[in-house]
Structures are given as C-alpha cells and as structure tokens.
Short mmCIF file of C-alpha atoms in Angstrom, two decimals:
data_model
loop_
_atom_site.label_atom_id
_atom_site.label_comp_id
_atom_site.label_asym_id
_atom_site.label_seq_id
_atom_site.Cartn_x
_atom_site.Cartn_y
_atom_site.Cartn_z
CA UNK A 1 122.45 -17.48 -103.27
CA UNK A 2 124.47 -18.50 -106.58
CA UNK A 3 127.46 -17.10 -107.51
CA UNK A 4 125.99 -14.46 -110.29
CA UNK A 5 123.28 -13.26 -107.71
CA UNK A 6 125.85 -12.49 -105.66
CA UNK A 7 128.08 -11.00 -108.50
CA UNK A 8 125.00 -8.67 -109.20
CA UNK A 9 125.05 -7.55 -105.60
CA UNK A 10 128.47 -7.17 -105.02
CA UNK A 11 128.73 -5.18 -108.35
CA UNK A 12 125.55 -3.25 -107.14
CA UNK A 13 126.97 -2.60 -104.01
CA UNK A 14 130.55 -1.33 -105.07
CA UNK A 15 128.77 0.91 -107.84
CA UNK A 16 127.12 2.44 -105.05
CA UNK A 17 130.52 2.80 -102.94
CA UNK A 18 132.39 4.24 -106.34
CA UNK A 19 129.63 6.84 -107.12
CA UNK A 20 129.71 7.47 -103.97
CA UNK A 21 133.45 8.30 -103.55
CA UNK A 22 134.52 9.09 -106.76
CA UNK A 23 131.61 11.72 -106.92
CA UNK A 24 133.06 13.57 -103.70
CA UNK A 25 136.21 12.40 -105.59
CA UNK A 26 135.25 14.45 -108.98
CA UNK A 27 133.50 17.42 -105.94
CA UNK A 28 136.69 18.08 -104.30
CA UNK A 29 138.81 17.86 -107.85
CA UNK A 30 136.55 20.72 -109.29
CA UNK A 31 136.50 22.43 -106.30
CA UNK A 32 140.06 22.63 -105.30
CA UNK A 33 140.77 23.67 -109.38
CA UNK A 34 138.83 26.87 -108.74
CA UNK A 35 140.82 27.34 -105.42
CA UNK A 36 144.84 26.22 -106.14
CA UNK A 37 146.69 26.47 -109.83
CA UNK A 38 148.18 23.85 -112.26
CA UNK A 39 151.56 24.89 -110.36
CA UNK A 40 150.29 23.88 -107.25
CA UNK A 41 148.70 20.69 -108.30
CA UNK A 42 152.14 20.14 -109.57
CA UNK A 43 153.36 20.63 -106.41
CA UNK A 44 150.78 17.99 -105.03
CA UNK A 45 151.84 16.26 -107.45
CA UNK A 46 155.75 15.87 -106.66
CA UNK A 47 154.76 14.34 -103.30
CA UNK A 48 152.11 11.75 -104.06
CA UNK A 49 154.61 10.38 -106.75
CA UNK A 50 157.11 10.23 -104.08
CA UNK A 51 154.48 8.21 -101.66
CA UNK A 52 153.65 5.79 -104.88
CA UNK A 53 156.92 4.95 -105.48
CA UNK A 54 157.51 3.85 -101.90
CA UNK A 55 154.24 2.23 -101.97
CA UNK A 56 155.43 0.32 -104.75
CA UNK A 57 158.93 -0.28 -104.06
CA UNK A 58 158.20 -1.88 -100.22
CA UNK A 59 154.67 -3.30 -101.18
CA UNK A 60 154.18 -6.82 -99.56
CA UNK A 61 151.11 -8.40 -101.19
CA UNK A 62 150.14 -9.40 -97.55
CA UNK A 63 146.08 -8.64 -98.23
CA UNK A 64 146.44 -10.76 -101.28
CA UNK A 65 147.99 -13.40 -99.33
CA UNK A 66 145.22 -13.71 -96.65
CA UNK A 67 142.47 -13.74 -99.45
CA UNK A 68 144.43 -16.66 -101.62
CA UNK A 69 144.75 -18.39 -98.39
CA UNK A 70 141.80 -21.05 -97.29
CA UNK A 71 139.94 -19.54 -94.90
CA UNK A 72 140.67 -21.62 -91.55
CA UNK A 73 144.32 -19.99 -91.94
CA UNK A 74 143.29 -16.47 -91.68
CA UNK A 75 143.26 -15.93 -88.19
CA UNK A 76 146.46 -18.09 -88.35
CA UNK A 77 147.94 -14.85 -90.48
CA UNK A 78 146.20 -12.32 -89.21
CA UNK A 79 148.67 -11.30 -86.34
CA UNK A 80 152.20 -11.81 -88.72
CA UNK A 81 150.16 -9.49 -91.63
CA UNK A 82 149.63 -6.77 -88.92
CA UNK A 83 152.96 -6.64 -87.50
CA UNK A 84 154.36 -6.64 -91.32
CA UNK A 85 151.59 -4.01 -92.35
CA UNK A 86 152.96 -1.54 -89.23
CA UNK A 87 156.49 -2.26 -90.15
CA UNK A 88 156.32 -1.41 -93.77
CA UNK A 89 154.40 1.77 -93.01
CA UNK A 90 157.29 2.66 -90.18
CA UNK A 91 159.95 2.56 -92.95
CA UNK A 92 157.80 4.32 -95.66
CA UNK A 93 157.65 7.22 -93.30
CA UNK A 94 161.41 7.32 -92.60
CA UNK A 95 162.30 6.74 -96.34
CA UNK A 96 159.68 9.57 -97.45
CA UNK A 97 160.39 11.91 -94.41
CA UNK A 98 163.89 12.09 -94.78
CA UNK A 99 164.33 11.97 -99.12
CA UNK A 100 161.82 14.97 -99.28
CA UNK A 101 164.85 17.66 -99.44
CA UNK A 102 166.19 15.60 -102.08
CA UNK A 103 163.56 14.91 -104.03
CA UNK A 104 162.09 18.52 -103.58
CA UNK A 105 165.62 19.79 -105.35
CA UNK A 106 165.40 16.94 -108.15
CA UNK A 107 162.22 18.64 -109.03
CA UNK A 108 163.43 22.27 -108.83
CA UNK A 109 160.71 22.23 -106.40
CA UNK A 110 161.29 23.62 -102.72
CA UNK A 111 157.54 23.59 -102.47
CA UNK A 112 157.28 20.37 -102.37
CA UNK A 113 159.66 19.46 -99.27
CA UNK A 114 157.04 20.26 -96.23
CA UNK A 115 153.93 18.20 -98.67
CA UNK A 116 156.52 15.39 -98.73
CA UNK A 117 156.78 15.24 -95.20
CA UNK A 118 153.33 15.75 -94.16
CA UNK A 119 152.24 12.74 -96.68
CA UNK A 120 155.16 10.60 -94.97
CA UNK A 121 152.46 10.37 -92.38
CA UNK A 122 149.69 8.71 -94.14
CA UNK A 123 151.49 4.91 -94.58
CA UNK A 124 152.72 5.16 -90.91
CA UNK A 125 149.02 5.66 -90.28
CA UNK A 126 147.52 3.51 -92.47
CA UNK A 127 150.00 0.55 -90.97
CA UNK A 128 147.76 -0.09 -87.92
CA UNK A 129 144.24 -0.99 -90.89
CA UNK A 130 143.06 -4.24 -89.11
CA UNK A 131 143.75 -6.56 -91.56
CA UNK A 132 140.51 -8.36 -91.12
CA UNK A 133 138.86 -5.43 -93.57
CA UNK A 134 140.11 -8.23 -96.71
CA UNK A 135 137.53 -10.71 -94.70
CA UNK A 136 134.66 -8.23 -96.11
CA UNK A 137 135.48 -9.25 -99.97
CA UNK A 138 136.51 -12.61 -99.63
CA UNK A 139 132.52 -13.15 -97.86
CA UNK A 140 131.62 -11.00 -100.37
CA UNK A 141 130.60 -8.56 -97.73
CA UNK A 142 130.52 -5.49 -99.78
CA UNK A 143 127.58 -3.82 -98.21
CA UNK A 144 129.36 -3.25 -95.29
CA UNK A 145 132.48 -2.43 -97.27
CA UNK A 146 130.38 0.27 -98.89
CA UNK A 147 129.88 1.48 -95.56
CA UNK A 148 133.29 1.43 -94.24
CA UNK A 149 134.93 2.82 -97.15
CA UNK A 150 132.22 5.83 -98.10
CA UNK A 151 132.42 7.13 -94.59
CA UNK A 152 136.58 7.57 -94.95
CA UNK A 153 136.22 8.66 -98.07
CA UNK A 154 134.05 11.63 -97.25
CA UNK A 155 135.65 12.51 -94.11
CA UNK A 156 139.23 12.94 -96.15
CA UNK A 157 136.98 14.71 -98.91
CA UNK A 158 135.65 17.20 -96.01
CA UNK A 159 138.73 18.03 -94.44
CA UNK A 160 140.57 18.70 -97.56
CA UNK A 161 138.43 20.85 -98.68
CA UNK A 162 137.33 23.05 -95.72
CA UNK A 163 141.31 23.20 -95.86
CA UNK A 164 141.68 24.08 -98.90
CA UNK A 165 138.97 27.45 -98.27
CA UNK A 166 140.89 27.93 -95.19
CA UNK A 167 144.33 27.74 -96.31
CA UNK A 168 144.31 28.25 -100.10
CA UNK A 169 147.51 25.73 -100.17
CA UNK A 170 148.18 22.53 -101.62
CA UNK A 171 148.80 21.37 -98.15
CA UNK A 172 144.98 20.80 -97.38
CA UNK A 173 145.53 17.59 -100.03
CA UNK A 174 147.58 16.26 -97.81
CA UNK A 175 145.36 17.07 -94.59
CA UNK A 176 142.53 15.41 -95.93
CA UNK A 177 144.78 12.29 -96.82
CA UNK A 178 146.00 12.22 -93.42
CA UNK A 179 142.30 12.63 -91.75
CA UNK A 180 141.34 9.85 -94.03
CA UNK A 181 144.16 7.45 -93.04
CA UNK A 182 142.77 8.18 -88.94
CA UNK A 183 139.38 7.33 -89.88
CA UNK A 184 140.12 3.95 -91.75
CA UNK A 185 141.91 3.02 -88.70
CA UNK A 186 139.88 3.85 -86.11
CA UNK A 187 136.45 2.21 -87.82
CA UNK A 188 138.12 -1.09 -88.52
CA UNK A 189 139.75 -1.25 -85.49
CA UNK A 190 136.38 -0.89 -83.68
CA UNK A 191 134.12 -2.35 -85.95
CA UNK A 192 136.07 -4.99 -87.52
CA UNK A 193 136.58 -8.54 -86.17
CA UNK A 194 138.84 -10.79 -85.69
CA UNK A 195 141.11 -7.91 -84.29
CA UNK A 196 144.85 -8.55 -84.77
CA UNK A 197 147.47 -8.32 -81.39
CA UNK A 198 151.15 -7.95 -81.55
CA UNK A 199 152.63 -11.39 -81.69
CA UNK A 200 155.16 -12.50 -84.45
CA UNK A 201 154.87 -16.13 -85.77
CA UNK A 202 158.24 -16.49 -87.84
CA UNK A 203 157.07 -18.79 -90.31
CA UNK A 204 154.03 -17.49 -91.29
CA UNK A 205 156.14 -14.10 -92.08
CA UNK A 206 158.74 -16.47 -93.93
CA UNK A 207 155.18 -17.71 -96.20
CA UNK A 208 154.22 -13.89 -96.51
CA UNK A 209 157.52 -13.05 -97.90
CA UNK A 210 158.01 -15.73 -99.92
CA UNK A 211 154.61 -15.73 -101.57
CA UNK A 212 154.98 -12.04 -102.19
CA UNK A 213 157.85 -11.40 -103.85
CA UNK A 214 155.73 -11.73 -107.45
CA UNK A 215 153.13 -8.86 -106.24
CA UNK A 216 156.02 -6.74 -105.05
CA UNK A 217 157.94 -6.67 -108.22
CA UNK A 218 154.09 -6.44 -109.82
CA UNK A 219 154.05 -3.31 -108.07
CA UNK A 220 156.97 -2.06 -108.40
CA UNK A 221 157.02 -2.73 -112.28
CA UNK A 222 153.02 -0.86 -112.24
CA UNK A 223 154.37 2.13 -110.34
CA UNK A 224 157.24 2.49 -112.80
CA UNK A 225 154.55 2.44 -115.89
CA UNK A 226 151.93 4.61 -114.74
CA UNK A 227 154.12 6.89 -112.96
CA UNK A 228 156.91 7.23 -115.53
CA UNK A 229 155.14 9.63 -117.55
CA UNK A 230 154.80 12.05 -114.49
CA UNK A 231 158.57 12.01 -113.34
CA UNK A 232 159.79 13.05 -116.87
CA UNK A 233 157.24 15.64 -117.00
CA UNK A 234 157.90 16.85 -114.22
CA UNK A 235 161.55 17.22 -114.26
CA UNK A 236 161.59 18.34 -118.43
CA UNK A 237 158.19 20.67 -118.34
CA UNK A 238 158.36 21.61 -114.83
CA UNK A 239 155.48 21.38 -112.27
CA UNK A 240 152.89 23.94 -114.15
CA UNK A 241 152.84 21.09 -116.97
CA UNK A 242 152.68 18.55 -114.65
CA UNK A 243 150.02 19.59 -112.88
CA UNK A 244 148.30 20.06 -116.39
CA UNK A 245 149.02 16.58 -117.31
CA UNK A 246 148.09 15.21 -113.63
CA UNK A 247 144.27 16.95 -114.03
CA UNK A 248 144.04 15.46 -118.26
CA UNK A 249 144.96 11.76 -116.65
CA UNK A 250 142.30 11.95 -113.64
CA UNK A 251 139.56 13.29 -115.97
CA UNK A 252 140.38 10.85 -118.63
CA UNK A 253 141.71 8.16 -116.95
CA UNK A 254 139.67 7.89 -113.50
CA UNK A 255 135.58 7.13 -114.67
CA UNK A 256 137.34 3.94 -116.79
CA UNK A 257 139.60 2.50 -113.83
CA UNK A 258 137.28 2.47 -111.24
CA UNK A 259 134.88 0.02 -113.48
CA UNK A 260 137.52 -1.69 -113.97
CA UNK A 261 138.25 -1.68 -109.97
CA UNK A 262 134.83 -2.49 -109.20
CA UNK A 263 134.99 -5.19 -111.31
CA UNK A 264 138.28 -6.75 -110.14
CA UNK A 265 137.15 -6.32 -106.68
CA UNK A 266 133.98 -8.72 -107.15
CA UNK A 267 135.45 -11.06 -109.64
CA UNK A 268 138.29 -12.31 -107.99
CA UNK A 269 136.56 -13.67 -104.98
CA UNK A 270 134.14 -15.41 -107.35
CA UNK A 271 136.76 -16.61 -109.77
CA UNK A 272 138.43 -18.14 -106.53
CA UNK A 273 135.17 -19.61 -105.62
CA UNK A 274 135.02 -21.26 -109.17
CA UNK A 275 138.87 -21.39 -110.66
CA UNK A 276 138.35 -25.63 -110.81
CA UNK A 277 135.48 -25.10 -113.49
CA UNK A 278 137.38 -23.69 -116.35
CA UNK A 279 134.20 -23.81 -118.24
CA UNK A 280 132.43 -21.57 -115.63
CA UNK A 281 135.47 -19.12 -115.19
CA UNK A 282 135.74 -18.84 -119.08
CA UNK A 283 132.00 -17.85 -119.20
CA UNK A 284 132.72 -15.47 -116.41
CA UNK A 285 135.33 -13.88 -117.52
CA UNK A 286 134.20 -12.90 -120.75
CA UNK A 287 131.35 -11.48 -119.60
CA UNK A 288 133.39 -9.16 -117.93
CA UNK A 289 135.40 -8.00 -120.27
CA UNK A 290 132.23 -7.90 -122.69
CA UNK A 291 130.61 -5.63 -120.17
CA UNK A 292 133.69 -3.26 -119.41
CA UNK A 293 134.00 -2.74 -123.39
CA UNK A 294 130.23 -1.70 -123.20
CA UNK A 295 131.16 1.01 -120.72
CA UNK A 296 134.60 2.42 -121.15
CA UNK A 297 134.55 2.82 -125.16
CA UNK A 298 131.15 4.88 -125.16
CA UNK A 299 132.73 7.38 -121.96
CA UNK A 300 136.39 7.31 -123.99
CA UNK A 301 134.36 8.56 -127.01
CA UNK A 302 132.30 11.35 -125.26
CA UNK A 303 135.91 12.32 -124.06
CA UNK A 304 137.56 12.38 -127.43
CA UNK A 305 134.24 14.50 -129.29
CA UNK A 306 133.76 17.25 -126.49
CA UNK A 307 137.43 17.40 -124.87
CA UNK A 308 137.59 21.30 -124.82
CA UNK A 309 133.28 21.89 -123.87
CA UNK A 310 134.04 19.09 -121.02
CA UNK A 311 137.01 20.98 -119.59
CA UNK A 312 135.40 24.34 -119.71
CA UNK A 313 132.26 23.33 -118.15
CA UNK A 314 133.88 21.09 -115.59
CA UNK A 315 137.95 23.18 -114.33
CA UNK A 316 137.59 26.26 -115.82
CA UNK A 317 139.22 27.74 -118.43
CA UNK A 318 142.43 28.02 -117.15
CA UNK A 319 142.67 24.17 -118.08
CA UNK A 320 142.01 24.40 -121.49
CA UNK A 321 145.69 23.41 -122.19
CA UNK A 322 145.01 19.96 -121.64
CA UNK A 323 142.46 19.17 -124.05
CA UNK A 324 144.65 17.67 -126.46
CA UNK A 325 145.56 15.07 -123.86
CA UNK A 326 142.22 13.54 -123.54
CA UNK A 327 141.37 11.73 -126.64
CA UNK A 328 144.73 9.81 -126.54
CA UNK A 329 144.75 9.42 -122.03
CA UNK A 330 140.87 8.28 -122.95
CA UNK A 331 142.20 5.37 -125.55
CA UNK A 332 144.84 4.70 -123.00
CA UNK A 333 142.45 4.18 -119.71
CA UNK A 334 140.05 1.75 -122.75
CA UNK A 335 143.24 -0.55 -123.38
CA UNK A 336 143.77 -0.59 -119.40
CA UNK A 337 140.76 -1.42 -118.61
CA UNK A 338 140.53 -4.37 -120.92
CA UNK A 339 143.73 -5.34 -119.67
CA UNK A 340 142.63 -4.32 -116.09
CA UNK A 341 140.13 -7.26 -115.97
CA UNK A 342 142.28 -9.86 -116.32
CA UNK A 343 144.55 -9.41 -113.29
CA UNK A 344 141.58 -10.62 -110.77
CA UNK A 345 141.56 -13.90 -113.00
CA UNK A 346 145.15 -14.68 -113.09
CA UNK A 347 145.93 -13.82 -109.90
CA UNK A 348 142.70 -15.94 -108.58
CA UNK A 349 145.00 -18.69 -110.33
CA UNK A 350 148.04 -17.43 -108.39
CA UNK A 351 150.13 -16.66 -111.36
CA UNK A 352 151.03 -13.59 -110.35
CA UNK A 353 153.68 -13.56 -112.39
CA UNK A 354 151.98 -13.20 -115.31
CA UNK A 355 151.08 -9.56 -113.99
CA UNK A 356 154.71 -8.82 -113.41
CA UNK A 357 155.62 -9.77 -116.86
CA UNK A 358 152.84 -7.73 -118.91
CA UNK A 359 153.91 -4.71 -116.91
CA UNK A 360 157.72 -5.53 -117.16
CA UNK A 361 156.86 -5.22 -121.36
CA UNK A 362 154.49 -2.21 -121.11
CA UNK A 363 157.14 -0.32 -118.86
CA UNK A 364 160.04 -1.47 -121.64
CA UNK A 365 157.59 0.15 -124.42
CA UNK A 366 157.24 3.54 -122.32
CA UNK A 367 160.63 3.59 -121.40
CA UNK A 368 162.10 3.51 -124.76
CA UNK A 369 159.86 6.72 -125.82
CA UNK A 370 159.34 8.68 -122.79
CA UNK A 371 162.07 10.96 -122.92
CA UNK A 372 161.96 11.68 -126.72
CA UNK A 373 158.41 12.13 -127.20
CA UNK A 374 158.38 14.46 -124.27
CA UNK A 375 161.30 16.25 -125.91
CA UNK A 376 159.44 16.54 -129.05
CA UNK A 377 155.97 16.88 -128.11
CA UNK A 378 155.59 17.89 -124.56
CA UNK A 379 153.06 16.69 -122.03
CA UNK A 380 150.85 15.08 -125.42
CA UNK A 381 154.26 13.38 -126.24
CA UNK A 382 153.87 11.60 -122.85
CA UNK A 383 150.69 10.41 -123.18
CA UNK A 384 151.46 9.01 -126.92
CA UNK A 385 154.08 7.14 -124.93
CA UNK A 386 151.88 5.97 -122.21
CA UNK A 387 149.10 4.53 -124.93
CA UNK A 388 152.21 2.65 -127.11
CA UNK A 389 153.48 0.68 -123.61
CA UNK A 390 150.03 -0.25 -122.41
CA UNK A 391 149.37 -2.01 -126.37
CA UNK A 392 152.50 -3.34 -126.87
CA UNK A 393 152.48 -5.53 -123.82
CA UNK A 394 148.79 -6.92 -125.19
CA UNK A 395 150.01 -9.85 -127.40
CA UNK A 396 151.70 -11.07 -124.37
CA UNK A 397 148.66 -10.63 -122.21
CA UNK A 398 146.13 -12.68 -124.70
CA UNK A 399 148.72 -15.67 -124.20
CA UNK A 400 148.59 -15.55 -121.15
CA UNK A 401 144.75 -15.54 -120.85
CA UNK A 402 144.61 -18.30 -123.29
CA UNK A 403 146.80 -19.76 -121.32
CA UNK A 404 144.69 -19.60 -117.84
CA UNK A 405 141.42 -20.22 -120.09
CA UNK A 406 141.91 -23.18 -122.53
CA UNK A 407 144.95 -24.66 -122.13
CA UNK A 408 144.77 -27.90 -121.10
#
C-alpha cells in the first residue's frame, strides 16, 4: 500500500477516533454545563492549569524520541523511556500535591486545593502507559489506536459524568480523568507489545535527555502561550470569568485543533517515511495545509455569524456572556491550525527548534498585551491578545517552512 492510501486510512481512521471522543467530549461538556456553574468550571479550571504547567515544565519528549529513532532501536529504548515516563509522573504528583494550598490562595480560590490534589494523581498514573502505544503510529496502526484510545476515552467520559449526577461537584472532572488514566494503563499494558521491565541503561537516558531538551523548552514555551491567557484571567476577573472564557475557548477553539491533531498525527510518520524526497514532502505538505484551510475557515465562520444562537442552543443561556469571545477565539484556533500543520513536518526533520522559537515569539507577542488588554477589556481583551501572539510569530514560521521545503 503507497504512502497516500495509507494517509487516507490513517486520516479515516483517526476521524473516526476524534468523532468518536470529541463527541462524548462535546456530550459530557453540555452535560456537565447544565449540572455545575461558570464558577465551578473556574474552579476546574485552576487545577488543570496547574497539571499543564507541570506537564509542560518536566515534559521529556521521550515518545518523540522513540518515533524519530530507526526502528531496530526501539526495544533498545523502550525500558530507559519507561523508567523516565514513571519518574516524571512521580515528581509531577509531589510538585502538584504539595503547591495546591499555594496555588489555591494565588487564585483566591480555596476550592480549588482538594481538585488540585486529586488531579496530582492522574500523571503518577499515567507514568506506568507502556511506551510501546507510539509503535501503533509509527506502523501506522491507527485502527487499533482508534480502539485503544475510544475505549479510555469513554470510560473517563462515563465516570465523570455519572459523577457529576451523583455529586453535583466539579470533583467528578477530576474522577473521570483519574478513571481514564487506569484504563489507558491497564489496556496497553495487556494488550500492547513489546512490554517494557524495570532496567535502567544509562546511556540511552543520557540520548533521551539530550535529544529532548528542544521539545521540553517547546513545551514549556506552548504551555506559557496557550495558558497565559487563563492565569491572568483568572487572577484579574476571578474564576466566574474564567470559567466563561475556559467554555468560549473549547467551543471555539476545540472542532479546529483536533483536525489539526488528526492531521499531525498521520503526517508525521509519513513525512518521516519520505523527508529525503523534498519534492514528495513539499507536495505533501501543502496538501495539508490546503485541506485544513478547507475545513477550519468554513467552521470559524459558522462560529463568528451565529455566536449567540450556537451558545443558546448548545450551554444554555446562562453562557450567553461569552459570545463575544467566539468570533475572535474562532480566527485564533484558524491561524493555529495553519500553523499547527507544520510542526509534524519540522519536527519529522528534527528541527525541533524551530517549534521552540515560533512559540518563544508568539508567547513575547501575548505577553506584552495580556495584562493591559485584560485590564481594559476583560476576558475579550484576552482573547484579542491571544489572536495578536499566534500572527505575529507567522513571518517567522513561513521562513522556517521555506526553509525545510526549498532551501537547498
């Protein structure tokens, strides 16, 4: 089978896996709005920020490693990425476990504290993933992927919301997280070969390290950019408005990223297959980015016409306050996804860095009008700020591409 046949099926297959999730996803959101308030999303809210950042700030790039890698080294790596997985996942839980006081007071939000700790959980959890689940996209396995991945995603879906009926609390969020963490584990531990076994090779951790210093300051710089927004909110509007602006970035933002998820998740196996054809991966790629235009602009426009009749229809109209968000977090979630699809290509190339960089000026661009246009404008000053990072970073990024692409 040629490499666009299986494009086409790995594209069909992860459609199926997003509608899939991101339907129960899209369930459980309007569900749980008719069963908690914006404050308690905000409260929600306070934690998973808390997780991200963590996420972000001790993220190892060790599944990106093993899928760069040629394939007769992956069982090589497979035991020294487990052992750094669990470890990483043992000190996200003690940093999140023990800063939830703190951070629960810098967000005049008590609330928050026992969320905080209950999501400490989920990395400590998720740690023990066999890391043989990258094998699935690198063989282009995605059927089975679909499979793997639907099945957690439902039971977490299910549990938080027979939580939610039961305990009318923000806290079921965090249940269903940590039911969905159990699940991943337990299926690719059983189902899922090779399986990895506690034994530490020091120099393939020394490679791991080494080779992911790029992704974690890539990480670290994407947290800061696309979590920004909510930690000023939060702290200058409080966790009502924050919750509010939380609900107008999934709705908004969510239907464009996953394309643009799907389609980094298929593409950069194939542009690794084909990165010594430049003339092939040019074709490629801008058939991708052709095809995400085709589908992001038309959803961003039904999103900017019927903001207020989409909101009504879909949360209630105790949401109604964020309609103004929309049309600009719509615009925003366009220029990311365009953006989006050319991280699978450069870091197929392993220029990494490149990533890092783009961020590094979008974050500079939000940074320098966060706090103003929030003062000024509120929760629709945030999301002005949020669209001016992610395009003034885009010069750099068509340099770069034309850099990958053409130059010689």
């Amino acid at each position: 089978m040629g490499y666009f046949w299986k494009s086409f099926e790995g594209l069909s297959w992860m459609g199926v896996l997003r509608i899939g999730m991101r339907g129960l996803t899209f369930v459980r959101l309007f569900i749980l709005a008719r069963l908690l308030t914006p404050s308690q999303f905000g409260t929600y809210g306070v934690a998973t920020l808390v997780l991200s950042f963590v996420e972000a700030l001790t993220e190892t790039g060790v599944n990106l490693i093993l899928l760069q890698e040629d394939k007769s080294l992956f069982t090589k790596y497979l035991n020294s990425a487990w052992i750094v997985s669990i470890g990483r996942g043992i000190l996200m839980f003690l940093i999140i476990f023990g800063s939830a006081p703190f951070i629960g007071n810098f967000f005049n939000n008590p609330d928050s504290v026992l969320i905080i700790q209950l999501i400490a959980f989920v990395p400590l959890i998720k740690g023990f993933i066999n890391p043989s689940v990258v094998l699935l996209q690198r063989e282009l396995n995605f059927k089975k992927e679909v499979i793997i991945r639907t099945t957690v995603s439902w039971i977490g879906g299910i549990v938080a919301i027979v939580a939610a009926v039961v305990l009318k609390s923000p806290i079921s969020l965090a249940i269903g997280m940590i039911a969905e963490a159990i699940a991943e584990v337990i299926i690719t531990m059983v189902y899922l070969s090779p399986k990895p076994r506690f034994q530490i090779e020091k120099s393939y951790l020394g490679h791991i390290f080494h080779r992911g210093k790029w992704i974690t300051m890539a990480g670290f710089f994407n947290y800061l950019f696309h979590q920004l927004d909510d930690i000023v909110v939060g702290r200058r509007l409080g966790d009502s408005s924050l919750g509010e602006y939380q609900m107008a970035y999934r709705i908004a933002i969510l239907p464009i990223t996953e394309v643009t998820d799907v389609f980094n998740r298929v593409t950069f196996p194939v542009y690794l297959a084909i990165g010594g054809d430049k003339q092939r991966l040019r074709t490629a790629f801008w058939k991708v980015v052709g095809t995400m235009c085709a589908i992001s602009i038309p959803f961003a426009i039904l999103i900017s016409l019927f903001p207020q009749q989409l909101v009504t229809l879909f949360l209630g109209t105790q949401w109604l306050a964020i309609t103004p968000l929309l049309p600009l977090l719509a615009l925003f979630g366009v220029v990311r996804a365009i953006s989006g699809a050319s991280y699978s290509l450069f870091l197929s190339v392993k220029k990494q860095e490149y990533i890092s960089y783009f961020t590094l000026i979008s974050l500079a661009g939000l940074g320098a009008t966060i706090w103003p246009f929030v003062t000024w404008w509120g929760s629709y000053g945030a999301a002005l700020a949020a669209l001016l990072g992610a395009v003034i970073a885009l010069p750099y990024l068509f340099f770069r591409i034309w850099t990958v692409l053409y130059r010689r």
